[in-house]
Coordinates of N, CA and C in Angstrom, one line a residue:
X1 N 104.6 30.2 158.8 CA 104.0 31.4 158.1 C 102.5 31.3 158.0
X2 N 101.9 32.4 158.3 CA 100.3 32.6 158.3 C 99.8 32.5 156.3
X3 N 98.1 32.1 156.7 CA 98.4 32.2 155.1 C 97.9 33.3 154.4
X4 N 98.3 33.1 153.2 CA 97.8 34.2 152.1 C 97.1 35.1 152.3
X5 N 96.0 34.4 152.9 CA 94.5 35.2 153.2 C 95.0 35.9 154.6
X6 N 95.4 35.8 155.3 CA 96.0 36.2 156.5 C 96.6 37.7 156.1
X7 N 97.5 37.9 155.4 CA 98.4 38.5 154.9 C 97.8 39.8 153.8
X8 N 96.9 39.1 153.0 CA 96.0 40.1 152.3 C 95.1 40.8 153.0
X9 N 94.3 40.5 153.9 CA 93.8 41.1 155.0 C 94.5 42.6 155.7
X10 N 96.2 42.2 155.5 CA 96.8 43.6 156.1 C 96.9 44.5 154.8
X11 N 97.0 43.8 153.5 CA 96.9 45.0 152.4 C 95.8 45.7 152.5
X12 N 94.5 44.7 152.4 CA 93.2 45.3 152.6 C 93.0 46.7 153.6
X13 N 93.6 46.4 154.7 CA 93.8 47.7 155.8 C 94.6 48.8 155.5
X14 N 96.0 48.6 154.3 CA 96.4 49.2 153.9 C 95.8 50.2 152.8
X15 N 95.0 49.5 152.2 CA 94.3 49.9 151.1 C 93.2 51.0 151.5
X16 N 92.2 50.5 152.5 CA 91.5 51.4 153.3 C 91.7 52.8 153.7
X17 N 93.1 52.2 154.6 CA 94.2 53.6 154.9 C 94.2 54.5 153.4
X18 N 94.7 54.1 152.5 CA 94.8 54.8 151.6 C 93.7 55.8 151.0
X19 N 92.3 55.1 150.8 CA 91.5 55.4 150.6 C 90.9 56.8 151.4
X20 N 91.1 56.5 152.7 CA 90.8 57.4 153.6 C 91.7 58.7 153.4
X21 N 93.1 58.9 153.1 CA 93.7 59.7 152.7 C 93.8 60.6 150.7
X22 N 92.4 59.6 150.3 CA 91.9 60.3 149.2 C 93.0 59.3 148.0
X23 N 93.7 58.4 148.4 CA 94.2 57.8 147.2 C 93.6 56.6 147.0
X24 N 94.4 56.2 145.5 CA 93.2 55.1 144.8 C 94.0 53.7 145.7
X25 N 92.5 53.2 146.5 CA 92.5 51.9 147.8 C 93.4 50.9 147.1
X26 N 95.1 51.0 147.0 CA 95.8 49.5 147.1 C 96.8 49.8 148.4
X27 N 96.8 48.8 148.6 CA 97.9 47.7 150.0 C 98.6 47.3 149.1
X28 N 99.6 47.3 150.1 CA 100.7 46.1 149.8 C 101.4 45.9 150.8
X29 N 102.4 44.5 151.1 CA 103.4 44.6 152.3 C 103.6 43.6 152.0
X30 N 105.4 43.8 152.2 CA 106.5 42.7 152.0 C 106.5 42.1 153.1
X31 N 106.5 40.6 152.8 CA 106.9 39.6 153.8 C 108.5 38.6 154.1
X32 N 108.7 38.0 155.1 CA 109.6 37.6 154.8 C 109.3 35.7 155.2
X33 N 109.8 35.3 154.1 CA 108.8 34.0 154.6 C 109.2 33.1 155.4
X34 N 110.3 32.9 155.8 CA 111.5 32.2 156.9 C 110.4 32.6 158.3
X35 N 110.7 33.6 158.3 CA 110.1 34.1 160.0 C 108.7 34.7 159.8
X36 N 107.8 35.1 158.4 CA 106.9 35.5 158.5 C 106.4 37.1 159.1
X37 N 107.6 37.1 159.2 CA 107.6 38.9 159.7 C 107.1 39.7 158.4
X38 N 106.4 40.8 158.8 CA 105.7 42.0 158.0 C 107.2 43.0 157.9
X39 N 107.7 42.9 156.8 CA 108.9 43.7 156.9 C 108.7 45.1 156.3
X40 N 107.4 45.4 155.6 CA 106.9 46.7 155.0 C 105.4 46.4 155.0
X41 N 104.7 47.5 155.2 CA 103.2 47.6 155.5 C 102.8 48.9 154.4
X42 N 102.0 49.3 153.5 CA 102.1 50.5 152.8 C 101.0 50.6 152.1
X43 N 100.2 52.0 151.3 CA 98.8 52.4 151.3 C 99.6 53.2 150.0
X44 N 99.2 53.4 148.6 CA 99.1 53.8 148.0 C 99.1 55.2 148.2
X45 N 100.1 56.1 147.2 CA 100.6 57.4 148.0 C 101.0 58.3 146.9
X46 N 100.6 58.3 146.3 CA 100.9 59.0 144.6 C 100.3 60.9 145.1
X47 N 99.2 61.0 145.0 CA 98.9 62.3 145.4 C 99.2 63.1 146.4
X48 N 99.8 62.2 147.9 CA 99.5 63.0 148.8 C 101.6 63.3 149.0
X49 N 102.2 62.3 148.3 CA 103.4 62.8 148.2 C 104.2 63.6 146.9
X50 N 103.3 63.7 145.7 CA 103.7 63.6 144.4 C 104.3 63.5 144.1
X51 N 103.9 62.4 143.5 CA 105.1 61.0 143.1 C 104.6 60.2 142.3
X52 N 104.5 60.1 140.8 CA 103.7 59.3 140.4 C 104.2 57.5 140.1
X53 N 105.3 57.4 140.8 CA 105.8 56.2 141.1 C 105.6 55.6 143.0
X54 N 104.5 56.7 143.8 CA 104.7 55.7 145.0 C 103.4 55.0 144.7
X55 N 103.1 53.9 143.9 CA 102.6 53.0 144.3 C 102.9 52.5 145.6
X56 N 101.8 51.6 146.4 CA 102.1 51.0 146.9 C 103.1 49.7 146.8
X57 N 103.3 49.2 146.0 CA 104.2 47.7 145.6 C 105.8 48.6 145.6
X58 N 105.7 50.3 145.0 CA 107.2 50.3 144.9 C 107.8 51.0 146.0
X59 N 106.3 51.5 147.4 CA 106.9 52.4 148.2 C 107.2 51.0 149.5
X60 N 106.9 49.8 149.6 CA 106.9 48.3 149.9 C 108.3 48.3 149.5
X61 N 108.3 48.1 148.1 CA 110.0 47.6 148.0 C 110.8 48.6 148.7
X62 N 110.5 49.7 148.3 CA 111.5 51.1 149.1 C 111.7 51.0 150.6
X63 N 111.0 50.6 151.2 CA 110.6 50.7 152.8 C 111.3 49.1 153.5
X64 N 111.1 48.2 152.6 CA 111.7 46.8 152.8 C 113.5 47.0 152.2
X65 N 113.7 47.6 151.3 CA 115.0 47.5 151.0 C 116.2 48.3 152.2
X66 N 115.5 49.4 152.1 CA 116.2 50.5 153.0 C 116.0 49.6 154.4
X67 N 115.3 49.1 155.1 CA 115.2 48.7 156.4 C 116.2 47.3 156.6
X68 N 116.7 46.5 155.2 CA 117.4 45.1 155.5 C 119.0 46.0 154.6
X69 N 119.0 47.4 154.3 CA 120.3 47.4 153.9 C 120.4 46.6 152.6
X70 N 119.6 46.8 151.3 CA 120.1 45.5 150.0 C 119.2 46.1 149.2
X71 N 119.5 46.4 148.2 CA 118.2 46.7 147.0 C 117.8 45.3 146.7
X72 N 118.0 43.9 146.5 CA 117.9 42.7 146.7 C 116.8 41.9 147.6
X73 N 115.7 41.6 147.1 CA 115.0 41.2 148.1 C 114.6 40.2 147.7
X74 N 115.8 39.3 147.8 CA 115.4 37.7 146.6 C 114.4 36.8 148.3
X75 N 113.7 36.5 147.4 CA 112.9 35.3 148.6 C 111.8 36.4 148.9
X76 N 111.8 36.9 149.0 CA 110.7 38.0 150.1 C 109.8 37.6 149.1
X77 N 108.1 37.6 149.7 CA 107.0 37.8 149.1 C 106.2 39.1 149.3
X78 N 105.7 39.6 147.6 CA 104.9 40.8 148.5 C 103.5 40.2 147.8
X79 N 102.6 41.5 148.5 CA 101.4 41.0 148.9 C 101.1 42.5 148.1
X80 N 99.8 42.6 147.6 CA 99.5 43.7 146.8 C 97.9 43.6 146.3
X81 N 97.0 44.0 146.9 CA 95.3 43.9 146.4 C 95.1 44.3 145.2
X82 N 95.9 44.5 144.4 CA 95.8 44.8 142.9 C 96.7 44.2 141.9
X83 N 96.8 43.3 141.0 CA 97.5 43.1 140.3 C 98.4 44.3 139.6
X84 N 99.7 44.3 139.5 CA 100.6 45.1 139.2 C 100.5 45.7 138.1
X85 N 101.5 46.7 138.0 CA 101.1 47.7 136.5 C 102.3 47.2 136.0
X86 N 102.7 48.1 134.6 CA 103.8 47.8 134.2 C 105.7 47.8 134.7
X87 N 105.1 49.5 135.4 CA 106.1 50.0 136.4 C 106.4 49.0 137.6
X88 N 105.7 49.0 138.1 CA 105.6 48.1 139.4 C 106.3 46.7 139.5
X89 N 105.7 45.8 138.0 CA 106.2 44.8 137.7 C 107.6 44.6 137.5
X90 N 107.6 45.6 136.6 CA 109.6 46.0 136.5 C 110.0 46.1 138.2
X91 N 109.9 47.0 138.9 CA 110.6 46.8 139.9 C 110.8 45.8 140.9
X92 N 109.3 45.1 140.8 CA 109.1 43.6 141.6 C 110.8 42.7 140.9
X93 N 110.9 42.5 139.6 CA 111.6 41.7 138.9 C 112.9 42.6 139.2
X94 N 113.2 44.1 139.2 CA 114.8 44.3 140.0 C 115.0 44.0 141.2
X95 N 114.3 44.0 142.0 CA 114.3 43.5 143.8 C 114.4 42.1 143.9
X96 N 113.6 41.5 142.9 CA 114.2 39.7 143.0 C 113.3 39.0 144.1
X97 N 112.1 40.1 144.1 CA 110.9 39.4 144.7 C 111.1 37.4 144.1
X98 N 110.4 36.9 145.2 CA 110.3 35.8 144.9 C 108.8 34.9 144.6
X99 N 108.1 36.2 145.6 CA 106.6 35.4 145.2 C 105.8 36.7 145.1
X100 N 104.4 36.4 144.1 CA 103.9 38.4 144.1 C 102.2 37.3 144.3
X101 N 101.7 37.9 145.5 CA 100.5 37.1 145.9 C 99.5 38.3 145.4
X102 N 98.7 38.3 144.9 CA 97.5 40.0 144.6 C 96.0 39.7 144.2
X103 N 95.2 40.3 144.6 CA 93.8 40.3 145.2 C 93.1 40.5 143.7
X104 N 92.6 41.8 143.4 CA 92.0 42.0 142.0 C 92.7 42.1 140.8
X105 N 92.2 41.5 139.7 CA 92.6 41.5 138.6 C 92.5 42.8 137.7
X106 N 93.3 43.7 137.4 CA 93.4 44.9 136.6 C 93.6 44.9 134.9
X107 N 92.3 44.6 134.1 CA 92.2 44.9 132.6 C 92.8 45.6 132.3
X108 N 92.5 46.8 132.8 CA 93.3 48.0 132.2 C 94.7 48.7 132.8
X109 N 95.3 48.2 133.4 CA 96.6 48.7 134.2 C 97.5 47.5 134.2
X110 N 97.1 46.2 134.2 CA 97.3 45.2 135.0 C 98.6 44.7 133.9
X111 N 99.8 44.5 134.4 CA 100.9 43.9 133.7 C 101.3 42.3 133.8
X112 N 100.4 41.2 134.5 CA 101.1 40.4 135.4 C 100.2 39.6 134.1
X113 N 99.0 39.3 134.4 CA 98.1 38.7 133.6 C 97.4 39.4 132.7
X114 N 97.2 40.5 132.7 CA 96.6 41.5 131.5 C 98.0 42.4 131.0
X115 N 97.5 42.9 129.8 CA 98.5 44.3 129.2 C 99.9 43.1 129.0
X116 N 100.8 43.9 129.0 CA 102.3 43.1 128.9 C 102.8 42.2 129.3
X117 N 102.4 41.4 130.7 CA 102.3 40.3 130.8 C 104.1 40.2 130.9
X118 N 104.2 41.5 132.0 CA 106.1 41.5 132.7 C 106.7 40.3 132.6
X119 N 106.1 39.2 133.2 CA 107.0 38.4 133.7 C 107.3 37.2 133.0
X120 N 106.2 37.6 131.8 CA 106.5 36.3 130.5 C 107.4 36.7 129.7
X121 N 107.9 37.9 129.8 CA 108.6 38.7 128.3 C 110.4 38.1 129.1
X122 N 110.5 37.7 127.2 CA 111.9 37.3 127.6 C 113.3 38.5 128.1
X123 N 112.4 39.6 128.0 CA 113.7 40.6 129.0 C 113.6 40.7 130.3
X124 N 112.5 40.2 130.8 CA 112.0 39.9 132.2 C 113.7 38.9 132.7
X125 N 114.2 39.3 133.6 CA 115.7 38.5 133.8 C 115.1 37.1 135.6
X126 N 114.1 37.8 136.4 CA 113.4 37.7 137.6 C 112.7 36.9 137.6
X127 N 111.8 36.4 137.5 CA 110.2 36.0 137.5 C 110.2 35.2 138.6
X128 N 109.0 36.3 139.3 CA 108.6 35.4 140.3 C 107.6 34.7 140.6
X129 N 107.0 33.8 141.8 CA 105.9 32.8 141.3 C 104.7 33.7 141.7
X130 N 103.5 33.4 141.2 CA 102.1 34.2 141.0 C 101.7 33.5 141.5
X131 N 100.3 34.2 142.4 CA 99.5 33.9 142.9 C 98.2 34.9 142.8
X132 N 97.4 35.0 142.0 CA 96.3 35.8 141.6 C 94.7 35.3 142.2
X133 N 94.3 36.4 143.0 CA 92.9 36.3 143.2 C 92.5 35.9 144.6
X134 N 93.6 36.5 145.3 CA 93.6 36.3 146.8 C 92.7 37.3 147.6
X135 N 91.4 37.0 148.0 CA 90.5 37.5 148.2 C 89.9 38.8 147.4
X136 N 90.0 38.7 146.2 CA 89.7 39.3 145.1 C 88.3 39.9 145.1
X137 N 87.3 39.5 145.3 CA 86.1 40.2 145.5 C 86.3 41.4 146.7
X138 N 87.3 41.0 147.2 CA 87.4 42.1 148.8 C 88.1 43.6 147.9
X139 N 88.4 43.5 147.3 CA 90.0 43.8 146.7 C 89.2 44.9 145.6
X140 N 88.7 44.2 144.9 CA 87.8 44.8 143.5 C 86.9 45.8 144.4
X141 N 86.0 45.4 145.4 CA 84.8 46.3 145.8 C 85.8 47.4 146.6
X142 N 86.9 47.8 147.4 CA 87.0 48.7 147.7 C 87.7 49.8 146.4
X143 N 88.1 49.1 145.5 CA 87.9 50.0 144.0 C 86.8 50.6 143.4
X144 N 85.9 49.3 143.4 CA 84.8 49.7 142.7 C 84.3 51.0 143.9
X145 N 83.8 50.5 144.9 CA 82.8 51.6 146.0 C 84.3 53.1 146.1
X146 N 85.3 53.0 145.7 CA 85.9 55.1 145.8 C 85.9 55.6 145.0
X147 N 85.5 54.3 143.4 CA 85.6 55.0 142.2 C 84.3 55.1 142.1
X148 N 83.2 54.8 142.3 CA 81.9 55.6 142.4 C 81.9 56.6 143.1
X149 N 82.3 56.4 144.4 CA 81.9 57.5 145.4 C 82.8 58.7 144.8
X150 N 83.7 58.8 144.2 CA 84.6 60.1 143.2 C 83.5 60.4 142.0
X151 N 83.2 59.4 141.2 CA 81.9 59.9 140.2 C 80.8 61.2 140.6
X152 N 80.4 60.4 141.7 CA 79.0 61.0 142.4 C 79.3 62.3 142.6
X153 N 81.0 62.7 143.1 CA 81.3 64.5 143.5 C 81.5 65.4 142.4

């Protein structure tokens, strides 16, 4: 399996993608760690499909579940340039993610390490292993540079 940084690099492109399509810049894409295969690739998609649930992290699980046949996606790692919200986090912990790798740290949205802190709460049934700050300056600046460039219009 390639590493981390390898892997966040394809959110980052995802995120781009998204950006370019006018949504707020997160990636994400499920992995599978046995063979390392990219089993979902995905750009944040809330506006352009209205849907205030397609994050990227849950349009990844959607796109990985439906493609292996199993709402179940124990072992899989995903990959996501933004620390998770609260929604998001809940559905990482129904899919049975096994590892949640993510780039910038979110104060204000962020469930994993900020705000509710999903996966410590004892209704959390899942928990999977964390990995925070995986190329995280990369991660933060394509937020920071669309949420200025939206200010400026």
């Amino acid at each position: 399996m390639k590493s981390d940084e390898h892997y966040m690099r394809q959110c980052i492109a995802q995120a781009q993608a998204a950006s370019l399509r006018g949504e707020v810049p997160v990636g994400a894409i499920i992995v599978d760690p046995t063979s390392g295969d990219v089993l979902s690739a995905v750009g944040n998609a809330p506006i352009s499909i209205c849907d205030p649930t397609a994050h990227a992290e849950i349009l990844a699980i959607r796109d990985a579940a439906h493609k292996l046949d199993n709402y179940r996606l124990t072992g899989l790692h995903l990959y996501v340039t933004l620390e998770p919200c609260a929604m998001c986090a809940g559905a990482i912990a129904q899919a049975r993610i096994g590892r949640v790798i993510y780039g910038a740290s979110d104060v204000k949205g962020g469930a994993v390490e900020n705000g509710v802190q999903y996966f410590k709460s004892a209704s959390c049934h899942s928990k999977p292993e964390i990995r925070a700050g995986v190329l995280a300056d990369e991660c933060a600046l394509l937020l920071t540079q669309f949420f200025k460039a939206r200010r400026k219009k």
